Amino acid sequence: MDENIEKAIRAVMPNPQPASEPRELAPYLLSANELLKADISPKKFLISTFVPEAGLGMLYAPRGLGKSWFAMSFAASIAKGDPTFLGWQVHEQGDVLFVDGEMSLSDLRERLVLLLGNEGCPAFHVMPSENLYRDGCPICLDVPEEHQAIIQLLEFMKQNGTDPKLIILDNLSTLRRGINENDNSEAHMLLDFLIKLRHMGYCVLIVHHTNKKGEQRGASILEVPLDFTIKLEPPTKADTAFQKNASFVVELHKVRNKRPLNNEFKCELKENKAGTLELVPTNTCSEVPEDVLLLRFMKESNQLPTQRVCRDKLGWALGKVNRLIKRLTEEGAYDSKYKAITQLGEFRLHEYFPEQYAEPTGYKEYVESFPF
């Protein structure tokens, strides 16, 4: 009888699976000395001292404040190779991938025209949600098959010479579905994917909403691996009384690397002299001196621009351009007689933009000549 019962139980129980062998972790073990001697590339930054080339960041703000405007402006500064973005130094120009989760094609096009002009920018790439929704396959960041699809897209871009320096996911709420966004355990698959992108060398900016307390909405574990977080808050009514476009207070919350000097300020979306929109900080704090910005513009022009061309391009008054050229001449960075950038000027350009300008001959001797 007992034997029959035992057979009946075995008949309804699933076949026992052989225990899998534990994987070998020993090959990954490093001593401190091995790590110190390893051939590891030094950390490089896309923007300022807080946005690494291989990094994770989050931009969050209340609904309707202008998160997408900020994110697209952020991406445009890298795609165009602007010298600065909101006073933060842009170290390298490169392709960007903007993954949209909710905008219509017409809205996307309108914003890109306003930010980039009718000529656009070939380095700014968009994955529009409207086409994906029409085909019934919107992106979901919590599905492993979607992770592989995105990696295949990145491989395609790399093969075509458009490997993005920056990936923007706008926004997290519309690019996820079928999960409880407040559950930390349900965020692990997404975190693993984002960390994998960082280890592959990509910089990823996640656009997200705030909760009722003004912090990033959903699972708190999402903030753990981030290198930086940017929070946008609405300015006071007095600050916006005479403003027509989006404006907000920008605040850097988490910064894993070196925090920049300008880490809290107000900015507004304004039309520049080229007829496009750009984010302009209300303060004048910049990591790159204005005379160095003028040097870079002169360096990158096909022929040495006139003061009026400099005025129109940089949006400065003619008198200001004249004063900056006079200062560069007095410092020895610019030769007004021959209208040429001097060796000292080349040194200054390399100092502020080492990624764009290779180290000039004699630079080390010049640095070593300082007595401190």
mmCIF file of N, CA, C and O in Angstrom, residues 22-31 34:
data_model
loop_
_atom_site.group_PDB
_atom_site.id
_atom_site.type_symbol
_atom_site.label_atom_id
_atom_site.label_comp_id
_atom_site.label_asym_id
_atom_site.label_seq_id
_atom_site.Cartn_x
_atom_site.Cartn_y
_atom_site.Cartn_z
ATOM 1 N N PRO A 22 27.742 25.450 -10.308
ATOM 2 C CA PRO A 22 27.961 26.889 -10.071
ATOM 3 C C PRO A 22 29.026 27.424 -11.023
ATOM 4 O O PRO A 22 29.975 26.727 -11.368
ATOM 5 N N ARG A 23 28.848 28.650 -11.475
ATOM 6 C CA ARG A 23 29.810 29.221 -12.408
ATOM 7 C C ARG A 23 31.101 29.568 -11.693
ATOM 8 O O ARG A 23 31.134 29.785 -10.474
ATOM 9 N N GLU A 24 32.156 29.679 -12.457
ATOM 10 C CA GLU A 24 33.473 29.992 -11.908
ATOM 11 C C GLU A 24 33.640 31.503 -11.775
ATOM 12 O O GLU A 24 33.578 32.232 -12.764
ATOM 13 N N LEU A 25 33.828 31.980 -10.570
ATOM 14 C CA LEU A 25 34.083 33.403 -10.347
ATOM 15 C C LEU A 25 35.568 33.708 -10.165
ATOM 16 O O LEU A 25 35.978 34.872 -10.227
ATOM 17 N N ALA A 26 36.356 32.662 -9.952
ATOM 18 C CA ALA A 26 37.786 32.871 -9.705
ATOM 19 C C ALA A 26 38.495 33.655 -10.808
ATOM 20 O O ALA A 26 39.354 34.505 -10.510
ATOM 21 N N PRO A 27 38.169 33.443 -12.119
ATOM 22 C CA PRO A 27 38.861 34.206 -13.170
ATOM 23 C C PRO A 27 38.637 35.710 -13.094
ATOM 24 O O PRO A 27 39.392 36.480 -13.677
ATOM 25 N N TYR A 28 37.586 36.149 -12.384
ATOM 26 C CA TYR A 28 37.290 37.586 -12.287
ATOM 27 C C TYR A 28 37.971 38.245 -11.087
ATOM 28 O O TYR A 28 37.915 39.472 -10.940
ATOM 29 N N LEU A 29 38.590 37.436 -10.245
ATOM 30 C CA LEU A 29 39.190 37.959 -9.017
ATOM 31 C C LEU A 29 40.474 38.722 -9.326
ATOM 32 O O LEU A 29 41.329 38.262 -10.085
ATOM 33 N N LEU A 30 40.612 39.919 -8.763
ATOM 34 C CA LEU A 30 41.807 40.750 -8.947
ATOM 35 C C LEU A 30 42.346 41.182 -7.597
ATOM 36 O O LEU A 30 41.574 41.501 -6.685
ATOM 37 N N SER A 31 43.635 41.199 -7.486
ATOM 38 C CA SER A 31 44.246 41.795 -6.304
ATOM 39 C C SER A 31 44.305 43.303 -6.528
ATOM 40 O O SER A 31 44.152 43.793 -7.653
ATOM 41 N N GLU A 34 46.983 44.072 -9.059
ATOM 42 C CA GLU A 34 46.590 43.761 -10.436
ATOM 43 C C GLU A 34 45.674 44.840 -10.993
ATOM 44 O O GLU A 34 45.792 45.235 -12.154
#
